[in-house]
Amino acid sequence: MNPEKLKDKFIGCMLGTHVGDALGMPVEGYDCKTIEVKYGELREMLDARMGVGTYTDDTEMMIGIAESLVECKGFNGRDMADRFVKLHDPERGYGVGTVRALSLIKEGIDWNLAGERVFGGGSFGNGSSMRIAPIGAFYYDNPDDLRKIACESSNITHAHIFGKEGAALQAFAVAEAINSDPSEELDKQSFISDLIKFVSVDGKLYKAKLKHIKELLKCGPDKAEVINRLGNDSSAPNSVLTAIYSFISHIHDFEDSVSYAVSLGGDTDTIGAMTGAISGAYHGKSGIPQRWLDVLENGERGRDYIEMLADKLYELKIN
Ligand code: AR6
Ligand code: MG
């Protein structure tokens, strides 16, 4: 692939996470109908919580993953866990399971053992899938390593098999989007078939829902049908597939895909973030609307910092 295009895609999946997170955050927890009545199609960043364009735990934890990969020149679980703890800002709205895992790590429990203690056997929340974009990018050309590292990174906070499988599938969707050329017509059915092949024997639920996506693509369903079949809550099995569908059903336009994802309601910041990661990996930063990039928070660890991290990750990958 053309190096400039590849770099654009590395940056796109990480800024895409930030954009989707920031677009979805103000309507988190709203249902689909309420969003439609209040905002119609949500295409502008609203002012809420910490301000217009600010991110939540999704992007904060993604920054932790990217920093760790760059600093350690690859995966280092101890370092990644410590970064999650160091970056944790309670104002950003973390899930209860993740807060529990991070406090166990802070207390000195081994980084590889804390996750299992959450919810007695591990969380299957979408918290380890929402942050995974840098792993999808860094291992975009090696599905075996991608699966292994996605699962190990998930294990820090989300040790349940559905948590790990969700993280691996979301990372693989990012990787496949990087590998696809947006100037050529994408075969949507075979894109989903490749994801089905990637899912492990433990991920039957994910395989079944990917098959639903194949059917939904044929009939152009209404939003209620999509929510009913794929879900829109904060568990990984009820949100990763929703993001994949939002991307693939609006493949030609980054803005359409993320706006659609958020319009489904429920866990809007995270479904927006995961859709933004895949769509940003496909179209690159150049496919993200400038008016959205312009309003992203840009402090010490904001938009420019995320782009710089993506750039470093790309340099590490190609050298
Ligand atoms: N048993 C029962 N419920 C579970 C289990 C389980 N083993 N695992 C997860 N849940 P959590 P996250 C449910 O708390 O994944 C933020 O707003 C349970 O209802 O581990 O980091 C982000 O932006 C639990 O509260 O946190 C995302 O939107 C929920 O899944 C979201 O939270 C989430 O799992 C990510 O949360
Ligand atoms: Mg969030």
Coordinates of C-alpha atoms and ligand atoms in Angstrom, one line a residue:
M1 CA 0.0 0.0 0.0
N2 CA 1.0 3.6 -0.7
P3 CA 2.8 4.7 2.6
E4 CA 1.0 8.0 2.8
K5 CA -2.3 6.2 2.5
L6 CA -1.3 3.7 5.2
K7 CA -0.3 6.5 7.5
D8 CA -3.6 8.3 6.9
K9 CA -5.4 5.1 7.9
F10 CA -3.4 4.7 11.1
I11 CA -4.3 8.3 12.0
G12 CA -7.9 7.8 10.8
C13 CA -8.7 4.9 13.1
M14 CA -7.5 6.7 16.2
L15 CA -9.0 10.1 15.4
G16 CA -12.1 8.3 14.3
T17 CA -12.4 6.8 17.8
H18 CA -12.2 10.3 19.3
V19 CA -14.7 11.7 16.8
G20 CA -17.3 9.0 17.4
D21 CA -16.8 9.1 21.1
A22 CA -17.3 12.9 21.2
L23 CA -20.3 12.8 18.9
G24 CA -22.1 10.1 20.9
M25 CA -21.2 11.3 24.4
P26 CA -23.9 14.0 24.7
V27 CA -26.7 11.5 23.9
E28 CA -25.4 8.4 25.8
G29 CA -28.3 6.5 27.3
Y30 CA -30.9 8.1 25.1
D31 CA -33.1 5.8 23.0
C32 CA -33.3 5.9 19.2
K33 CA -36.7 7.7 19.1
T34 CA -35.7 10.4 21.6
I35 CA -32.5 11.3 19.6
E36 CA -34.6 11.5 16.4
V37 CA -37.3 13.7 18.0
K38 CA -34.7 16.0 19.8
Y39 CA -32.0 16.3 17.1
G40 CA -33.2 14.7 13.9
E41 CA -30.0 13.4 12.3
L42 CA -27.2 14.2 14.8
R43 CA -24.5 15.6 12.6
E44 CA -23.0 18.4 14.8
M45 CA -21.0 18.0 18.0
L46 CA -23.1 19.1 21.0
D47 CA -22.0 20.8 24.2
A48 CA -22.2 18.4 27.1
R49 CA -20.3 17.2 30.2
M50 CA -16.7 18.5 29.7
G51 CA -17.6 20.5 26.6
V52 CA -17.9 20.2 22.8
G53 CA -15.6 17.6 21.2
T54 CA -14.4 16.2 24.5
Y55 CA -13.8 12.5 24.8
T56 CA -14.7 9.9 27.4
D57 CA -13.1 6.7 28.8
D58 CA -13.1 5.2 25.3
T59 CA -10.6 7.6 23.9
E60 CA -8.6 7.9 27.1
M61 CA -8.0 4.2 27.2
M62 CA -7.2 4.1 23.5
I63 CA -4.5 6.7 24.3
G64 CA -3.1 4.3 27.0
I65 CA -2.9 1.5 24.4
A66 CA -1.2 3.7 21.8
E67 CA 1.3 5.2 24.3
S68 CA 2.2 1.8 25.6
L69 CA 2.7 0.2 22.1
V70 CA 4.9 3.2 21.1
E71 CA 7.0 3.3 24.3
C72 CA 7.5 -0.4 24.6
K73 CA 7.8 -1.0 20.8
G74 CA 5.0 -3.6 21.0
F75 CA 2.8 -5.1 23.6
N76 CA 3.8 -5.0 27.3
G77 CA 0.9 -5.9 29.6
R78 CA 2.5 -4.5 32.8
D79 CA 3.2 -1.2 31.1
M80 CA -0.3 -1.0 29.5
A81 CA -2.0 -1.7 32.8
D82 CA 0.0 0.9 34.6
R83 CA -0.8 3.5 31.9
F84 CA -4.5 2.7 32.2
V85 CA -4.2 3.4 35.9
K86 CA -2.2 6.6 35.4
L87 CA -4.5 8.0 32.8
H88 CA -7.7 7.1 34.6
D89 CA -9.8 10.3 35.0
P90 CA -13.1 9.5 36.8
E91 CA -14.7 12.5 35.1
R92 CA -14.5 10.7 31.8
G93 CA -17.2 8.2 32.8
Y94 CA -15.7 4.7 33.2
G95 CA -17.7 1.5 33.5
V96 CA -18.0 0.0 37.0
G97 CA -16.1 -3.2 36.0
T98 CA -13.2 -1.3 34.6
V99 CA -13.0 1.0 37.7
R100 CA -12.8 -2.2 39.8
A101 CA -10.1 -3.8 37.7
L102 CA -8.0 -0.6 37.8
S103 CA -8.3 -0.3 41.5
L104 CA -7.2 -3.9 42.0
I105 CA -4.1 -3.2 39.8
K106 CA -3.4 -0.1 41.8
E107 CA -3.6 -2.2 45.0
G108 CA -0.8 -4.4 43.6
I109 CA -2.8 -7.4 42.0
D110 CA -0.9 -8.7 39.0
W111 CA -2.0 -7.0 35.8
N112 CA -2.9 -10.4 34.3
L113 CA -5.0 -11.5 37.3
A114 CA -7.1 -8.4 38.2
G115 CA -9.6 -8.8 35.2
E116 CA -10.8 -12.2 36.3
R117 CA -11.9 -10.9 39.7
V118 CA -14.4 -8.5 38.1
F119 CA -18.0 -9.7 38.0
G120 CA -16.7 -13.1 39.3
G121 CA -15.0 -14.4 36.1
G122 CA -14.4 -11.3 34.1
S123 CA -16.3 -8.5 32.3
F124 CA -17.9 -8.8 28.9
G125 CA -18.5 -5.1 28.7
N126 CA -17.4 -3.3 25.6
G127 CA -14.6 -1.4 27.4
S128 CA -11.8 -3.5 25.9
S129 CA -13.3 -3.3 22.4
M130 CA -13.8 0.5 22.4
R131 CA -10.1 1.2 23.0
I132 CA -8.6 -1.3 20.6
A133 CA -7.9 0.7 17.4
P134 CA -4.1 1.1 17.9
I135 CA -3.8 -2.7 18.1
G136 CA -5.9 -3.2 15.0
A137 CA -3.6 -0.8 13.2
F138 CA -0.3 -2.1 14.5
Y139 CA -1.1 -5.7 13.7
Y140 CA -3.1 -5.0 10.6
D141 CA -1.1 -7.5 8.5
N142 CA -0.9 -10.3 11.0
P143 CA -4.3 -11.8 12.2
D144 CA -2.7 -14.3 14.6
D145 CA -0.6 -11.7 16.5
L146 CA -3.6 -9.3 16.3
R147 CA -5.9 -11.9 18.0
K148 CA -3.3 -12.8 20.7
I149 CA -2.5 -9.2 21.6
A150 CA -6.1 -8.0 21.5
C151 CA -7.0 -10.8 23.9
E152 CA -4.1 -10.0 26.2
S153 CA -4.9 -6.3 26.3
S154 CA -8.5 -7.1 27.0
N155 CA -7.6 -9.4 29.8
I156 CA -6.2 -6.5 31.9
T157 CA -9.8 -5.3 32.5
H158 CA -12.1 -7.7 30.6
A159 CA -11.2 -11.3 31.2
H160 CA -14.5 -12.9 30.1
I161 CA -14.3 -14.8 26.8
F162 CA -17.0 -12.5 25.3
G163 CA -15.0 -9.4 26.3
K164 CA -11.8 -10.8 24.7
E165 CA -13.6 -12.1 21.6
G166 CA -15.3 -8.6 21.1
A167 CA -11.9 -6.9 21.4
A168 CA -10.3 -9.3 18.9
L169 CA -13.2 -9.0 16.4
Q170 CA -13.2 -5.1 16.7
A171 CA -9.4 -5.1 16.2
F172 CA -9.8 -7.4 13.2
A173 CA -12.5 -5.2 11.6
V174 CA -10.1 -2.2 12.0
A175 CA -7.3 -4.2 10.3
E176 CA -9.6 -5.4 7.5
A177 CA -10.7 -1.8 6.9
I178 CA -7.0 -0.8 6.7
N179 CA -6.4 -3.5 4.2
S180 CA -9.3 -2.4 2.0
D181 CA -9.0 0.3 -0.7
P182 CA -11.9 2.8 -0.5
S183 CA -11.4 3.7 -4.1
E184 CA -12.5 0.2 -5.1
E185 CA -16.0 -1.2 -4.6
L186 CA -16.0 -3.3 -1.4
D187 CA -17.8 -6.7 -1.5
K188 CA -19.7 -6.3 1.8
Q189 CA -20.8 -9.9 2.1
S190 CA -17.2 -11.2 1.7
F191 CA -16.0 -8.6 4.2
I192 CA -18.4 -10.0 6.8
S193 CA -17.5 -13.6 5.7
D194 CA -13.9 -12.9 6.6
L195 CA -14.9 -11.7 10.0
I196 CA -17.0 -14.9 10.5
K197 CA -13.9 -17.0 9.7
F198 CA -11.8 -15.0 12.2
V199 CA -14.2 -15.6 15.2
S200 CA -13.0 -18.4 17.4
V201 CA -15.0 -21.5 18.4
D202 CA -15.8 -19.7 21.7
G203 CA -17.5 -16.8 19.9
K204 CA -20.6 -18.5 18.6
L205 CA -22.7 -15.5 19.6
Y206 CA -20.6 -13.3 17.5
K207 CA -20.7 -15.6 14.5
A208 CA -24.5 -15.8 14.7
K209 CA -24.8 -12.0 14.8
L210 CA -22.4 -11.6 11.9
K211 CA -24.7 -13.8 10.0
H212 CA -27.6 -11.5 11.0
I213 CA -25.5 -8.6 9.5
K214 CA -25.3 -10.5 6.2
E215 CA -29.1 -10.7 6.1
L216 CA -29.7 -7.1 7.3
L217 CA -27.4 -5.9 4.4
K218 CA -29.8 -7.5 1.9
C219 CA -33.0 -6.0 3.3
G220 CA -32.1 -2.4 4.4
P221 CA -33.9 -2.7 7.7
D222 CA -35.3 0.1 9.9
K223 CA -33.4 1.1 13.1
A224 CA -35.6 -0.8 15.4
E225 CA -34.8 -4.1 13.6
V226 CA -31.1 -3.4 13.8
I227 CA -31.2 -2.7 17.5
N228 CA -33.4 -5.7 18.1
R229 CA -31.0 -8.1 16.3
L230 CA -27.6 -6.6 17.1
G231 CA -28.1 -4.6 20.3
N232 CA -27.0 -1.2 21.5
D233 CA -26.0 -1.6 25.2
S234 CA -22.6 -1.6 26.9
S235 CA -21.9 -5.3 26.6
A236 CA -19.5 -6.3 23.8
P237 CA -21.8 -8.8 22.1
N238 CA -24.5 -6.1 22.0
S239 CA -22.4 -3.3 20.6
V240 CA -19.4 -4.5 18.5
L241 CA -21.6 -6.0 15.8
T242 CA -23.7 -2.8 15.8
A243 CA -20.6 -0.8 15.1
I244 CA -19.5 -3.2 12.3
Y245 CA -23.0 -2.9 10.8
S246 CA -23.0 0.9 11.0
F247 CA -19.7 1.0 9.1
I248 CA -20.6 -1.6 6.4
S249 CA -24.1 -0.3 5.8
H250 CA -22.7 3.3 5.3
I251 CA -19.4 2.3 3.7
H252 CA -19.1 5.3 1.3
D253 CA -19.0 8.0 3.9
F254 CA -17.4 8.4 7.3
E255 CA -19.9 11.0 8.5
D256 CA -22.9 8.9 7.5
S257 CA -21.6 5.8 9.3
V258 CA -20.8 7.5 12.6
S259 CA -24.0 9.6 12.6
Y260 CA -26.0 6.5 12.0
A261 CA -24.2 4.6 14.8
V262 CA -25.0 7.4 17.3
S263 CA -28.6 7.6 16.0
L264 CA -29.3 4.0 17.3
G265 CA -29.2 5.3 20.8
G266 CA -28.1 3.3 23.9
D267 CA -24.3 3.2 24.4
T268 CA -23.9 5.9 21.8
D269 CA -20.4 7.2 22.7
T270 CA -18.9 3.7 22.5
I271 CA -20.8 2.5 19.4
G272 CA -19.9 5.8 17.8
A273 CA -16.2 5.3 18.8
M274 CA -16.0 1.8 17.5
T275 CA -17.7 2.7 14.2
G276 CA -15.4 5.7 13.9
A277 CA -12.4 3.4 14.4
I278 CA -13.4 1.1 11.6
S279 CA -14.6 3.8 9.3
G280 CA -11.6 5.9 10.0
A281 CA -9.4 2.9 9.2
Y282 CA -11.1 2.5 5.9
H283 CA -11.3 6.2 4.7
G284 CA -8.3 7.6 6.6
K285 CA -8.1 10.9 8.4
S286 CA -8.8 12.5 5.1
G287 CA -12.3 11.0 5.1
I288 CA -13.2 12.6 8.5
P289 CA -15.2 15.9 8.2
Q290 CA -12.9 18.8 9.0
R291 CA -15.6 20.6 11.0
W292 CA -15.6 17.6 13.4
L293 CA -11.8 17.5 13.7
D294 CA -11.7 21.3 14.3
V295 CA -13.8 21.1 17.5
L296 CA -12.1 18.1 19.1
E297 CA -10.5 18.9 22.5
N298 CA -6.9 19.6 21.9
G299 CA -5.2 20.0 25.3
E300 CA -2.2 18.0 26.6
R301 CA -3.6 14.6 25.4
G302 CA -6.1 15.8 22.8
R303 CA -6.5 15.7 19.0
D304 CA -2.9 16.7 18.0
Y305 CA -1.4 14.3 20.6
I306 CA -3.5 11.4 19.3
E307 CA -2.4 12.2 15.7
M308 CA 1.2 12.3 16.9
L309 CA 0.8 8.9 18.6
A310 CA -0.7 7.4 15.5
D311 CA 2.2 8.8 13.5
K312 CA 4.7 7.3 15.9
L313 CA 2.9 3.9 15.8
Y314 CA 3.0 4.0 12.0
E315 CA 6.8 4.8 12.0
L316 CA 7.4 2.0 14.4
K317 CA 5.4 -0.4 12.2
I318 CA 7.2 0.4 8.9
N319 CA 10.8 0.6 10.4
Ligands
AR6_1 N1 -21.9 -10.2 34.3 C1 -23.0 -9.3 34.3 N2 -22.9 -8.1 33.6 C2 -21.8 -7.8 33.0 C3 -20.7 -8.7 33.0 C4 -20.8 -9.9 33.7 N3 -19.8 -10.8 33.7 N4 -19.7 -8.1 32.3 C5 -20.2 -6.9 31.9 N5 -21.5 -6.7 32.3 P1 -18.0 -2.8 32.6 P2 -16.8 -1.3 30.5 C6 -22.4 -5.5 32.0 O1 -18.6 -2.3 33.9 O2 -16.9 -2.5 29.7 C7 -18.6 3.5 29.7 O3 -19.7 4.4 29.7 C8 -22.6 -4.7 33.3 O4 -23.9 -4.2 33.2 O5 -16.9 -3.8 32.8 O6 -15.6 -0.6 30.7 C9 -18.0 3.3 28.4 O7 -18.0 4.5 27.6 C10 -21.5 -3.7 33.2 O8 -21.8 -2.5 34.0 O9 -17.4 -1.5 31.9 C11 -18.8 2.3 27.7 O10 -20.0 2.8 27.3 C12 -21.5 -3.4 31.7 O11 -21.7 -4.7 31.1 C13 -19.1 1.3 28.9 O12 -19.1 2.2 30.0 C14 -20.2 -2.7 31.2 O13 -19.1 -3.5 31.6 C15 -17.9 0.4 28.9 O14 -18.0 -0.2 30.1
MG2 MG -17.4 6.3 27.2

